[in-house]
JSON list of C-alpha atoms in Angstrom, two decimals:
[
{"chain": "A", "resi": 1, "resn": "UNK", "atom": "CA", "xyz": [-51.51, 296.84, 65.46]},
{"chain": "A", "resi": 2, "resn": "UNK", "atom": "CA", "xyz": [-47.95, 298.15, 66.82]},
{"chain": "A", "resi": 3, "resn": "UNK", "atom": "CA", "xyz": [-47.16, 300.28, 69.51]},
{"chain": "A", "resi": 4, "resn": "UNK", "atom": "CA", "xyz": [-45.96, 303.59, 67.41]},
{"chain": "A", "resi": 5, "resn": "UNK", "atom": "CA", "xyz": [-47.98, 303.42, 64.78]},
{"chain": "A", "resi": 6, "resn": "UNK", "atom": "CA", "xyz": [-47.45, 306.47, 62.83]},
{"chain": "A", "resi": 7, "resn": "UNK", "atom": "CA", "xyz": [-44.51, 307.97, 64.97]},
{"chain": "A", "resi": 8, "resn": "UNK", "atom": "CA", "xyz": [-42.25, 309.26, 63.60]},
{"chain": "A", "resi": 9, "resn": "UNK", "atom": "CA", "xyz": [-38.40, 308.51, 65.24]},
{"chain": "A", "resi": 10, "resn": "UNK", "atom": "CA", "xyz": [-35.01, 308.78, 64.57]},
{"chain": "A", "resi": 11, "resn": "UNK", "atom": "CA", "xyz": [-32.09, 307.27, 65.20]},
{"chain": "A", "resi": 12, "resn": "UNK", "atom": "CA", "xyz": [-28.82, 308.44, 64.91]},
{"chain": "A", "resi": 13, "resn": "UNK", "atom": "CA", "xyz": [-25.28, 307.17, 64.14]},
{"chain": "A", "resi": 14, "resn": "UNK", "atom": "CA", "xyz": [-27.80, 303.68, 62.67]},
{"chain": "A", "resi": 15, "resn": "UNK", "atom": "CA", "xyz": [-25.92, 303.08, 59.02]},
{"chain": "A", "resi": 16, "resn": "UNK", "atom": "CA", "xyz": [-25.21, 299.55, 61.28]},
{"chain": "A", "resi": 17, "resn": "UNK", "atom": "CA", "xyz": [-24.23, 297.50, 64.67]},
{"chain": "A", "resi": 18, "resn": "UNK", "atom": "CA", "xyz": [-26.30, 298.93, 67.04]},
{"chain": "A", "resi": 19, "resn": "UNK", "atom": "CA", "xyz": [-28.25, 301.99, 65.56]},
{"chain": "A", "resi": 20, "resn": "UNK", "atom": "CA", "xyz": [-29.26, 299.98, 63.16]},
{"chain": "A", "resi": 21, "resn": "UNK", "atom": "CA", "xyz": [-30.94, 297.40, 65.25]},
{"chain": "A", "resi": 22, "resn": "UNK", "atom": "CA", "xyz": [-32.40, 300.47, 66.86]},
{"chain": "A", "resi": 23, "resn": "UNK", "atom": "CA", "xyz": [-34.31, 301.72, 63.82]},
{"chain": "A", "resi": 24, "resn": "UNK", "atom": "CA", "xyz": [-35.59, 298.13, 62.57]},
{"chain": "A", "resi": 25, "resn": "UNK", "atom": "CA", "xyz": [-37.35, 297.38, 65.88]},
{"chain": "A", "resi": 26, "resn": "UNK", "atom": "CA", "xyz": [-39.00, 301.01, 66.13]},
{"chain": "A", "resi": 27, "resn": "UNK", "atom": "CA", "xyz": [-39.76, 300.61, 63.12]},
{"chain": "A", "resi": 28, "resn": "UNK", "atom": "CA", "xyz": [-41.33, 297.19, 63.58]},
{"chain": "A", "resi": 29, "resn": "UNK", "atom": "CA", "xyz": [-43.58, 298.24, 66.21]},
{"chain": "A", "resi": 30, "resn": "UNK", "atom": "CA", "xyz": [-44.74, 301.63, 63.50]},
{"chain": "A", "resi": 31, "resn": "UNK", "atom": "CA", "xyz": [-42.75, 304.43, 63.71]},
{"chain": "A", "resi": 32, "resn": "UNK", "atom": "CA", "xyz": [-42.15, 305.52, 60.58]},
{"chain": "A", "resi": 33, "resn": "UNK", "atom": "CA", "xyz": [-38.12, 305.71, 60.86]},
{"chain": "A", "resi": 34, "resn": "UNK", "atom": "CA", "xyz": [-35.61, 308.56, 59.44]},
{"chain": "A", "resi": 35, "resn": "UNK", "atom": "CA", "xyz": [-32.48, 306.20, 59.08]},
{"chain": "A", "resi": 36, "resn": "UNK", "atom": "CA", "xyz": [-29.33, 309.43, 60.27]},
{"chain": "A", "resi": 37, "resn": "UNK", "atom": "CA", "xyz": [-25.64, 308.53, 59.94]},
{"chain": "A", "resi": 38, "resn": "UNK", "atom": "CA", "xyz": [-22.84, 309.44, 58.77]},
{"chain": "A", "resi": 39, "resn": "UNK", "atom": "CA", "xyz": [-22.04, 306.92, 56.51]},
{"chain": "A", "resi": 40, "resn": "UNK", "atom": "CA", "xyz": [-24.63, 304.37, 53.94]},
{"chain": "A", "resi": 41, "resn": "UNK", "atom": "CA", "xyz": [-27.72, 304.06, 55.53]},
{"chain": "A", "resi": 42, "resn": "UNK", "atom": "CA", "xyz": [-29.05, 302.66, 52.91]},
{"chain": "A", "resi": 43, "resn": "UNK", "atom": "CA", "xyz": [-29.15, 298.91, 54.05]},
{"chain": "A", "resi": 44, "resn": "UNK", "atom": "CA", "xyz": [-30.48, 299.21, 57.01]},
{"chain": "A", "resi": 45, "resn": "UNK", "atom": "CA", "xyz": [-33.48, 302.05, 54.71]},
{"chain": "A", "resi": 46, "resn": "UNK", "atom": "CA", "xyz": [-33.85, 298.61, 53.26]},
{"chain": "A", "resi": 47, "resn": "UNK", "atom": "CA", "xyz": [-33.82, 296.03, 55.44]},
{"chain": "A", "resi": 48, "resn": "UNK", "atom": "CA", "xyz": [-37.10, 298.30, 56.76]},
{"chain": "A", "resi": 49, "resn": "UNK", "atom": "CA", "xyz": [-38.57, 298.52, 53.82]},
{"chain": "A", "resi": 50, "resn": "UNK", "atom": "CA", "xyz": [-38.12, 294.78, 53.47]},
{"chain": "A", "resi": 51, "resn": "UNK", "atom": "CA", "xyz": [-40.70, 293.78, 56.59]},
{"chain": "A", "resi": 52, "resn": "UNK", "atom": "CA", "xyz": [-43.26, 296.47, 55.67]},
{"chain": "A", "resi": 53, "resn": "UNK", "atom": "CA", "xyz": [-41.89, 299.41, 57.47]},
{"chain": "A", "resi": 54, "resn": "UNK", "atom": "CA", "xyz": [-41.91, 303.06, 56.53]},
{"chain": "A", "resi": 55, "resn": "UNK", "atom": "CA", "xyz": [-37.63, 305.02, 56.40]},
{"chain": "A", "resi": 56, "resn": "UNK", "atom": "CA", "xyz": [-36.32, 307.57, 54.87]},
{"chain": "A", "resi": 57, "resn": "UNK", "atom": "CA", "xyz": [-31.97, 307.83, 54.90]},
{"chain": "A", "resi": 58, "resn": "UNK", "atom": "CA", "xyz": [-30.26, 310.87, 55.19]},
{"chain": "A", "resi": 59, "resn": "UNK", "atom": "CA", "xyz": [-26.41, 311.83, 55.95]},
{"chain": "A", "resi": 60, "resn": "UNK", "atom": "CA", "xyz": [-26.08, 313.19, 59.00]},
{"chain": "A", "resi": 61, "resn": "UNK", "atom": "CA", "xyz": [-23.22, 314.75, 60.83]},
{"chain": "A", "resi": 62, "resn": "UNK", "atom": "CA", "xyz": [-24.60, 315.69, 64.94]},
{"chain": "A", "resi": 63, "resn": "UNK", "atom": "CA", "xyz": [-21.83, 317.63, 65.56]},
{"chain": "A", "resi": 64, "resn": "UNK", "atom": "CA", "xyz": [-23.92, 320.07, 62.44]},
{"chain": "A", "resi": 65, "resn": "UNK", "atom": "CA", "xyz": [-26.38, 322.06, 63.02]},
{"chain": "A", "resi": 66, "resn": "UNK", "atom": "CA", "xyz": [-27.47, 322.40, 59.43]},
{"chain": "A", "resi": 67, "resn": "UNK", "atom": "CA", "xyz": [-26.95, 318.94, 59.20]},
{"chain": "A", "resi": 68, "resn": "UNK", "atom": "CA", "xyz": [-29.84, 318.20, 62.23]},
{"chain": "A", "resi": 69, "resn": "UNK", "atom": "CA", "xyz": [-31.91, 321.41, 61.28]},
{"chain": "A", "resi": 70, "resn": "UNK", "atom": "CA", "xyz": [-32.39, 319.72, 57.93]},
{"chain": "A", "resi": 71, "resn": "UNK", "atom": "CA", "xyz": [-33.28, 316.20, 59.00]},
{"chain": "A", "resi": 72, "resn": "UNK", "atom": "CA", "xyz": [-36.62, 317.75, 61.38]},
{"chain": "A", "resi": 73, "resn": "UNK", "atom": "CA", "xyz": [-37.56, 319.35, 58.03]},
{"chain": "A", "resi": 74, "resn": "UNK", "atom": "CA", "xyz": [-37.41, 316.05, 55.98]},
{"chain": "A", "resi": 75, "resn": "UNK", "atom": "CA", "xyz": [-39.36, 314.38, 58.69]},
{"chain": "A", "resi": 76, "resn": "UNK", "atom": "CA", "xyz": [-41.70, 316.53, 59.75]},
{"chain": "A", "resi": 77, "resn": "UNK", "atom": "CA", "xyz": [-42.60, 317.22, 56.34]},
{"chain": "A", "resi": 78, "resn": "UNK", "atom": "CA", "xyz": [-42.13, 313.33, 55.17]},
{"chain": "A", "resi": 79, "resn": "UNK", "atom": "CA", "xyz": [-43.75, 311.72, 58.13]},
{"chain": "A", "resi": 80, "resn": "UNK", "atom": "CA", "xyz": [-45.20, 314.69, 60.57]},
{"chain": "A", "resi": 81, "resn": "UNK", "atom": "CA", "xyz": [-43.50, 315.59, 63.58]},
{"chain": "A", "resi": 82, "resn": "UNK", "atom": "CA", "xyz": [-41.01, 314.39, 64.99]},
{"chain": "A", "resi": 83, "resn": "UNK", "atom": "CA", "xyz": [-42.46, 312.38, 67.86]},
{"chain": "A", "resi": 84, "resn": "UNK", "atom": "CA", "xyz": [-38.85, 309.84, 69.25]},
{"chain": "A", "resi": 85, "resn": "UNK", "atom": "CA", "xyz": [-35.46, 310.58, 68.92]},
{"chain": "A", "resi": 86, "resn": "UNK", "atom": "CA", "xyz": [-32.59, 308.13, 69.70]},
{"chain": "A", "resi": 87, "resn": "UNK", "atom": "CA", "xyz": [-29.05, 309.76, 69.96]},
{"chain": "A", "resi": 88, "resn": "UNK", "atom": "CA", "xyz": [-27.27, 307.04, 69.05]},
{"chain": "A", "resi": 89, "resn": "UNK", "atom": "CA", "xyz": [-24.41, 308.97, 67.19]},
{"chain": "A", "resi": 90, "resn": "UNK", "atom": "CA", "xyz": [-21.22, 308.37, 69.00]},
{"chain": "A", "resi": 91, "resn": "UNK", "atom": "CA", "xyz": [-17.63, 307.27, 68.83]},
{"chain": "A", "resi": 92, "resn": "UNK", "atom": "CA", "xyz": [-16.86, 303.95, 70.15]},
{"chain": "A", "resi": 93, "resn": "UNK", "atom": "CA", "xyz": [-15.86, 300.69, 68.15]},
{"chain": "A", "resi": 94, "resn": "UNK", "atom": "CA", "xyz": [-12.72, 302.94, 66.49]},
{"chain": "A", "resi": 95, "resn": "UNK", "atom": "CA", "xyz": [-11.49, 304.26, 69.12]},
{"chain": "A", "resi": 96, "resn": "UNK", "atom": "CA", "xyz": [-7.28, 303.42, 70.60]},
{"chain": "A", "resi": 97, "resn": "UNK", "atom": "CA", "xyz": [-6.81, 302.06, 74.38]},
{"chain": "A", "resi": 98, "resn": "UNK", "atom": "CA", "xyz": [-4.48, 304.06, 75.85]},
{"chain": "A", "resi": 99, "resn": "UNK", "atom": "CA", "xyz": [-3.46, 305.68, 78.77]},
{"chain": "A", "resi": 100, "resn": "UNK", "atom": "CA", "xyz": [-5.01, 308.93, 79.55]},
{"chain": "A", "resi": 101, "resn": "UNK", "atom": "CA", "xyz": [-1.45, 310.94, 79.90]},
{"chain": "A", "resi": 102, "resn": "UNK", "atom": "CA", "xyz": [-0.96, 309.11, 76.03]},
{"chain": "A", "resi": 103, "resn": "UNK", "atom": "CA", "xyz": [-4.50, 310.84, 74.72]},
{"chain": "A", "resi": 104, "resn": "UNK", "atom": "CA", "xyz": [-4.01, 314.29, 72.85]},
{"chain": "A", "resi": 105, "resn": "UNK", "atom": "CA", "xyz": [-6.63, 318.04, 73.48]},
{"chain": "A", "resi": 106, "resn": "UNK", "atom": "CA", "xyz": [-7.62, 317.60, 69.76]},
{"chain": "A", "resi": 107, "resn": "UNK", "atom": "CA", "xyz": [-8.15, 313.67, 70.07]},
{"chain": "A", "resi": 108, "resn": "UNK", "atom": "CA", "xyz": [-10.71, 314.05, 73.78]},
{"chain": "A", "resi": 109, "resn": "UNK", "atom": "CA", "xyz": [-12.27, 317.15, 71.87]},
{"chain": "A", "resi": 110, "resn": "UNK", "atom": "CA", "xyz": [-13.31, 315.25, 69.38]},
{"chain": "A", "resi": 111, "resn": "UNK", "atom": "CA", "xyz": [-14.76, 311.98, 71.24]},
{"chain": "A", "resi": 112, "resn": "UNK", "atom": "CA", "xyz": [-16.18, 314.82, 73.53]},
{"chain": "A", "resi": 113, "resn": "UNK", "atom": "CA", "xyz": [-17.92, 316.89, 70.73]},
{"chain": "A", "resi": 114, "resn": "UNK", "atom": "CA", "xyz": [-19.45, 313.92, 68.43]},
{"chain": "A", "resi": 115, "resn": "UNK", "atom": "CA", "xyz": [-20.47, 311.74, 72.60]},
{"chain": "A", "resi": 116, "resn": "UNK", "atom": "CA", "xyz": [-21.43, 314.60, 74.15]},
{"chain": "A", "resi": 117, "resn": "UNK", "atom": "CA", "xyz": [-22.19, 317.81, 72.40]},
{"chain": "A", "resi": 118, "resn": "UNK", "atom": "CA", "xyz": [-23.26, 315.88, 68.97]},
{"chain": "A", "resi": 119, "resn": "UNK", "atom": "CA", "xyz": [-26.70, 314.84, 72.50]},
{"chain": "A", "resi": 120, "resn": "UNK", "atom": "CA", "xyz": [-27.11, 318.15, 73.02]},
{"chain": "A", "resi": 121, "resn": "UNK", "atom": "CA", "xyz": [-27.82, 319.76, 69.36]},
{"chain": "A", "resi": 122, "resn": "UNK", "atom": "CA", "xyz": [-29.44, 316.67, 68.50]},
{"chain": "A", "resi": 123, "resn": "UNK", "atom": "CA", "xyz": [-31.55, 317.62, 71.07]},
{"chain": "A", "resi": 124, "resn": "UNK", "atom": "CA", "xyz": [-32.28, 321.14, 70.61]},
{"chain": "A", "resi": 125, "resn": "UNK", "atom": "CA", "xyz": [-33.02, 320.61, 67.02]},
{"chain": "A", "resi": 126, "resn": "UNK", "atom": "CA", "xyz": [-35.74, 318.20, 68.04]},
{"chain": "A", "resi": 127, "resn": "UNK", "atom": "CA", "xyz": [-37.63, 320.04, 70.08]},
{"chain": "A", "resi": 128, "resn": "UNK", "atom": "CA", "xyz": [-39.22, 322.74, 69.25]},
{"chain": "A", "resi": 129, "resn": "UNK", "atom": "CA", "xyz": [-40.73, 319.94, 66.02]},
{"chain": "A", "resi": 130, "resn": "UNK", "atom": "CA", "xyz": [-41.61, 317.99, 70.27]},
{"chain": "A", "resi": 131, "resn": "UNK", "atom": "CA", "xyz": [-43.02, 320.90, 71.02]},
{"chain": "A", "resi": 132, "resn": "UNK", "atom": "CA", "xyz": [-45.55, 322.04, 68.69]},
{"chain": "A", "resi": 133, "resn": "UNK", "atom": "CA", "xyz": [-46.29, 318.47, 68.76]},
{"chain": "A", "resi": 134, "resn": "UNK", "atom": "CA", "xyz": [-47.16, 318.82, 72.36]},
{"chain": "A", "resi": 135, "resn": "UNK", "atom": "CA", "xyz": [-45.53, 315.34, 73.01]},
{"chain": "A", "resi": 136, "resn": "UNK", "atom": "CA", "xyz": [-41.80, 313.81, 72.82]},
{"chain": "A", "resi": 137, "resn": "UNK", "atom": "CA", "xyz": [-39.81, 310.58, 74.22]},
{"chain": "A", "resi": 138, "resn": "UNK", "atom": "CA", "xyz": [-36.02, 311.65, 74.16]},
{"chain": "A", "resi": 139, "resn": "UNK", "atom": "CA", "xyz": [-33.40, 308.66, 74.73]},
{"chain": "A", "resi": 140, "resn": "UNK", "atom": "CA", "xyz": [-30.08, 308.83, 74.62]},
{"chain": "A", "resi": 141, "resn": "UNK", "atom": "CA", "xyz": [-27.41, 306.66, 75.02]},
{"chain": "A", "resi": 142, "resn": "UNK", "atom": "CA", "xyz": [-24.61, 306.65, 77.22]},
{"chain": "A", "resi": 143, "resn": "UNK", "atom": "CA", "xyz": [-23.10, 303.34, 78.40]},
{"chain": "A", "resi": 144, "resn": "UNK", "atom": "CA", "xyz": [-21.88, 301.23, 81.68]},
{"chain": "A", "resi": 145, "resn": "UNK", "atom": "CA", "xyz": [-17.87, 302.75, 81.93]},
{"chain": "A", "resi": 146, "resn": "UNK", "atom": "CA", "xyz": [-19.67, 305.41, 83.55]},
{"chain": "A", "resi": 147, "resn": "UNK", "atom": "CA", "xyz": [-19.94, 303.28, 86.60]},
{"chain": "A", "resi": 148, "resn": "UNK", "atom": "CA", "xyz": [-16.14, 302.33, 86.64]},
{"chain": "A", "resi": 149, "resn": "UNK", "atom": "CA", "xyz": [-14.30, 303.68, 84.29]},
{"chain": "A", "resi": 150, "resn": "UNK", "atom": "CA", "xyz": [-12.05, 300.97, 82.05]},
{"chain": "A", "resi": 151, "resn": "UNK", "atom": "CA", "xyz": [-8.36, 301.67, 81.66]},
{"chain": "A", "resi": 152, "resn": "UNK", "atom": "CA", "xyz": [-7.65, 303.40, 78.23]},
{"chain": "A", "resi": 153, "resn": "UNK", "atom": "CA", "xyz": [-11.11, 305.30, 77.52]},
{"chain": "A", "resi": 154, "resn": "UNK", "atom": "CA", "xyz": [-11.25, 307.73, 79.61]},
{"chain": "A", "resi": 155, "resn": "UNK", "atom": "CA", "xyz": [-11.93, 310.48, 76.80]},
{"chain": "A", "resi": 156, "resn": "UNK", "atom": "CA", "xyz": [-15.16, 307.96, 76.28]},
{"chain": "A", "resi": 157, "resn": "UNK", "atom": "CA", "xyz": [-15.61, 307.58, 78.79]},
{"chain": "A", "resi": 158, "resn": "UNK", "atom": "CA", "xyz": [-15.81, 311.53, 79.94]},
{"chain": "A", "resi": 159, "resn": "UNK", "atom": "CA", "xyz": [-17.86, 311.88, 77.01]},
{"chain": "A", "resi": 160, "resn": "UNK", "atom": "CA", "xyz": [-20.85, 309.24, 78.46]},
{"chain": "A", "resi": 161, "resn": "UNK", "atom": "CA", "xyz": [-20.72, 311.08, 81.61]},
{"chain": "A", "resi": 162, "resn": "UNK", "atom": "CA", "xyz": [-21.65, 314.20, 80.35]},
{"chain": "A", "resi": 163, "resn": "UNK", "atom": "CA", "xyz": [-24.77, 312.63, 78.49]},
{"chain": "A", "resi": 164, "resn": "UNK", "atom": "CA", "xyz": [-25.83, 311.28, 82.01]},
{"chain": "A", "resi": 165, "resn": "UNK", "atom": "CA", "xyz": [-25.84, 314.75, 83.31]},
{"chain": "A", "resi": 166, "resn": "UNK", "atom": "CA", "xyz": [-27.86, 316.01, 79.80]},
{"chain": "A", "resi": 167, "resn": "UNK", "atom": "CA", "xyz": [-30.15, 313.30, 81.07]},
{"chain": "A", "resi": 168, "resn": "UNK", "atom": "CA", "xyz": [-30.83, 314.38, 84.40]},
{"chain": "A", "resi": 169, "resn": "UNK", "atom": "CA", "xyz": [-31.31, 318.23, 83.38]},
{"chain": "A", "resi": 170, "resn": "UNK", "atom": "CA", "xyz": [-33.12, 317.41, 80.11]},
{"chain": "A", "resi": 171, "resn": "UNK", "atom": "CA", "xyz": [-35.77, 315.28, 81.49]},
{"chain": "A", "resi": 172, "resn": "UNK", "atom": "CA", "xyz": [-36.24, 317.95, 84.45]},
{"chain": "A", "resi": 173, "resn": "UNK", "atom": "CA", "xyz": [-36.43, 320.61, 82.49]},
{"chain": "A", "resi": 174, "resn": "UNK", "atom": "CA", "xyz": [-39.05, 319.53, 79.48]},
{"chain": "A", "resi": 175, "resn": "UNK", "atom": "CA", "xyz": [-41.02, 316.84, 81.52]},
{"chain": "A", "resi": 176, "resn": "UNK", "atom": "CA", "xyz": [-43.88, 319.95, 82.01]},
{"chain": "A", "resi": 177, "resn": "UNK", "atom": "CA", "xyz": [-43.73, 319.89, 78.80]},
{"chain": "A", "resi": 178, "resn": "UNK", "atom": "CA", "xyz": [-44.59, 316.70, 77.85]},
{"chain": "A", "resi": 179, "resn": "UNK", "atom": "CA", "xyz": [-41.20, 315.50, 76.91]},
{"chain": "A", "resi": 180, "resn": "UNK", "atom": "CA", "xyz": [-39.13, 313.18, 78.12]},
{"chain": "A", "resi": 181, "resn": "UNK", "atom": "CA", "xyz": [-35.50, 311.51, 78.34]},
{"chain": "A", "resi": 182, "resn": "UNK", "atom": "CA", "xyz": [-34.65, 308.46, 79.75]},
{"chain": "A", "resi": 183, "resn": "UNK", "atom": "CA", "xyz": [-30.87, 306.52, 78.62]},
{"chain": "A", "resi": 184, "resn": "UNK", "atom": "CA", "xyz": [-29.51, 303.49, 78.22]},
{"chain": "A", "resi": 185, "resn": "UNK", "atom": "CA", "xyz": [-26.67, 302.11, 79.33]},
{"chain": "A", "resi": 186, "resn": "UNK", "atom": "CA", "xyz": [-24.95, 299.64, 77.55]},
{"chain": "A", "resi": 187, "resn": "UNK", "atom": "CA", "xyz": [-22.49, 297.00, 78.68]},
{"chain": "A", "resi": 188, "resn": "UNK", "atom": "CA", "xyz": [-19.49, 296.39, 76.48]},
{"chain": "A", "resi": 189, "resn": "UNK", "atom": "CA", "xyz": [-22.15, 295.17, 72.80]},
{"chain": "A", "resi": 190, "resn": "UNK", "atom": "CA", "xyz": [-20.90, 292.56, 70.06]},
{"chain": "A", "resi": 191, "resn": "UNK", "atom": "CA", "xyz": [-21.62, 295.50, 67.01]},
{"chain": "A", "resi": 192, "resn": "UNK", "atom": "CA", "xyz": [-19.75, 294.34, 64.58]},
{"chain": "A", "resi": 193, "resn": "UNK", "atom": "CA", "xyz": [-17.14, 297.85, 65.32]},
{"chain": "A", "resi": 194, "resn": "UNK", "atom": "CA", "xyz": [-16.24, 296.57, 68.24]},
{"chain": "A", "resi": 195, "resn": "UNK", "atom": "CA", "xyz": [-15.46, 292.39, 67.06]},
{"chain": "A", "resi": 196, "resn": "UNK", "atom": "CA", "xyz": [-13.29, 294.21, 64.22]},
{"chain": "A", "resi": 197, "resn": "UNK", "atom": "CA", "xyz": [-10.73, 296.41, 67.50]},
{"chain": "A", "resi": 198, "resn": "UNK", "atom": "CA", "xyz": [-7.81, 293.83, 68.56]},
{"chain": "A", "resi": 199, "resn": "UNK", "atom": "CA", "xyz": [-8.13, 296.81, 71.56]},
{"chain": "A", "resi": 200, "resn": "UNK", "atom": "CA", "xyz": [-11.11, 295.13, 73.00]},
{"chain": "A", "resi": 201, "resn": "UNK", "atom": "CA", "xyz": [-10.94, 291.13, 72.65]},
{"chain": "A", "resi": 202, "resn": "UNK", "atom": "CA", "xyz": [-8.54, 291.27, 75.87]},
{"chain": "A", "resi": 203, "resn": "UNK", "atom": "CA", "xyz": [-12.00, 292.65, 78.03]},
{"chain": "A", "resi": 204, "resn": "UNK", "atom": "CA", "xyz": [-14.21, 290.76, 76.21]},
{"chain": "A", "resi": 205, "resn": "UNK", "atom": "CA", "xyz": [-13.68, 287.60, 79.34]},
{"chain": "A", "resi": 206, "resn": "UNK", "atom": "CA", "xyz": [-13.33, 289.25, 82.34]},
{"chain": "A", "resi": 207, "resn": "UNK", "atom": "CA", "xyz": [-16.81, 291.38, 81.42]},
{"chain": "A", "resi": 208, "resn": "UNK", "atom": "CA", "xyz": [-18.54, 288.28, 80.62]},
{"chain": "A", "resi": 209, "resn": "UNK", "atom": "CA", "xyz": [-17.21, 286.34, 83.97]},
{"chain": "A", "resi": 210, "resn": "UNK", "atom": "CA", "xyz": [-18.18, 290.18, 85.86]},
{"chain": "A", "resi": 211, "resn": "UNK", "atom": "CA", "xyz": [-22.07, 289.37, 84.62]},
{"chain": "A", "resi": 212, "resn": "UNK", "atom": "CA", "xyz": [-24.84, 287.78, 86.74]},
{"chain": "A", "resi": 213, "resn": "UNK", "atom": "CA", "xyz": [-26.06, 286.83, 82.90]},
{"chain": "A", "resi": 214, "resn": "UNK", "atom": "CA", "xyz": [-22.16, 284.84, 82.04]},
{"chain": "A", "resi": 215, "resn": "UNK", "atom": "CA", "xyz": [-23.32, 285.60, 78.67]},
{"chain": "A", "resi": 216, "resn": "UNK", "atom": "CA", "xyz": [-22.27, 287.76, 75.30]},
{"chain": "A", "resi": 217, "resn": "UNK", "atom": "CA", "xyz": [-24.00, 291.45, 74.82]},
{"chain": "A", "resi": 218, "resn": "UNK", "atom": "CA", "xyz": [-25.62, 291.57, 72.17]},
{"chain": "A", "resi": 219, "resn": "UNK", "atom": "CA", "xyz": [-27.62, 294.81, 69.68]},
{"chain": "A", "resi": 220, "resn": "UNK", "atom": "CA", "xyz": [-30.88, 293.09, 70.58]},
{"chain": "A", "resi": 221, "resn": "UNK", "atom": "CA", "xyz": [-31.02, 293.17, 74.77]},
{"chain": "A", "resi": 222, "resn": "UNK", "atom": "CA", "xyz": [-31.24, 296.54, 74.03]},
{"chain": "A", "resi": 223, "resn": "UNK", "atom": "CA", "xyz": [-34.55, 296.95, 72.00]},
{"chain": "A", "resi": 224, "resn": "UNK", "atom": "CA", "xyz": [-36.06, 295.87, 75.49]},
{"chain": "A", "resi": 225, "resn": "UNK", "atom": "CA", "xyz": [-35.91, 298.64, 76.83]},
{"chain": "A", "resi": 226, "resn": "UNK", "atom": "CA", "xyz": [-36.03, 300.91, 73.83]},
{"chain": "A", "resi": 227, "resn": "UNK", "atom": "CA", "xyz": [-39.52, 300.54, 73.48]},
{"chain": "A", "resi": 228, "resn": "UNK", "atom": "CA", "xyz": [-39.99, 300.65, 77.01]},
{"chain": "A", "resi": 229, "resn": "UNK", "atom": "CA", "xyz": [-38.82, 304.26, 77.17]},
{"chain": "A", "resi": 230, "resn": "UNK", "atom": "CA", "xyz": [-40.43, 304.89, 73.42]},
{"chain": "A", "resi": 231, "resn": "UNK", "atom": "CA", "xyz": [-44.13, 303.48, 74.41]},
{"chain": "A", "resi": 232, "resn": "UNK", "atom": "CA", "xyz": [-46.88, 305.72, 76.92]},
{"chain": "A", "resi": 233, "resn": "UNK", "atom": "CA", "xyz": [-44.74, 302.35, 78.95]},
{"chain": "A", "resi": 234, "resn": "UNK", "atom": "CA", "xyz": [-42.72, 305.47, 80.50]},
{"chain": "A", "resi": 235, "resn": "UNK", "atom": "CA", "xyz": [-45.20, 308.16, 80.41]},
{"chain": "A", "resi": 236, "resn": "UNK", "atom": "CA", "xyz": [-44.58, 308.58, 84.46]},
{"chain": "A", "resi": 237, "resn": "UNK", "atom": "CA", "xyz": [-40.39, 308.05, 84.20]},
{"chain": "A", "resi": 238, "resn": "UNK", "atom": "CA", "xyz": [-37.77, 310.77, 83.18]},
{"chain": "A", "resi": 239, "resn": "UNK", "atom": "CA", "xyz": [-34.58, 312.17, 84.13]},
{"chain": "A", "resi": 240, "resn": "UNK", "atom": "CA", "xyz": [-33.53, 307.78, 84.79]},
{"chain": "A", "resi": 241, "resn": "UNK", "atom": "CA", "xyz": [-30.48, 305.74, 83.40]},
{"chain": "A", "resi": 242, "resn": "UNK", "atom": "CA", "xyz": [-31.68, 301.78, 82.69]},
{"chain": "A", "resi": 243, "resn": "UNK", "atom": "CA", "xyz": [-28.34, 299.94, 83.14]},
{"chain": "A", "resi": 244, "resn": "UNK", "atom": "CA", "xyz": [-28.26, 297.46, 80.76]},
{"chain": "A", "resi": 245, "resn": "UNK", "atom": "CA", "xyz": [-25.38, 294.86, 80.63]},
{"chain": "A", "resi": 246, "resn": "UNK", "atom": "CA", "xyz": [-26.68, 291.62, 81.96]},
{"chain": "A", "resi": 247, "resn": "UNK", "atom": "CA", "xyz": [-26.10, 292.45, 86.08]},
{"chain": "A", "resi": 248, "resn": "UNK", "atom": "CA", "xyz": [-21.88, 293.66, 85.65]},
{"chain": "A", "resi": 249, "resn": "UNK", "atom": "CA", "xyz": [-22.87, 296.81, 87.63]},
{"chain": "A", "resi": 250, "resn": "UNK", "atom": "CA", "xyz": [-25.37, 296.91, 89.94]},
{"chain": "A", "resi": 251, "resn": "UNK", "atom": "CA", "xyz": [-26.39, 300.38, 91.56]}
]
């Protein structure tokens, strides 16, 4: 029997990589998944089905209220009220690293819109469903970049700093509604997207050297923290961020 049997979960940005790993982990614990992305999610959905899990895919732009409303309607129709929301969608692996003075206003706005406002919009969309159900678990994916400000990623770092702030505020505002809001701050993770961006290649060795656990970080390294934050084990924890980076940053 899984720890999340029968619970309805949504993972944004879960067509591949970290998001797909999250969706599969939740499904393995018995959750019914709505797998969403702007890209094709069929591979992730098929993988969950082949492992005996339940999942439905949906094309969702997290900056579109219409898409998000349709996502929640689909979840409630197929599986019941939303109990778990994992805000993973964001821009990172395809970003071009450049000093802040070379980042255009449009580039900055796009990263903030997807990475920060997308979290804000997704939570607002799912909140009524969680309120009707009387409980909820929200997990926002932030980033360890907020703690040290890596050169070339000022727009990304700012956007993930915004996720820290939203996590704290939402956790405080929703605590009396039996809805917890927490975040995971991963280090540089060897997803397929990151491996395909040459801009990140030079940072790999220094990143590993700076960790207490000196190896590459994989998407699977976050699954323990994710499941902890989605199960009753974390019922008395909210507004917090778990730093998962092999000990690079000690808070």
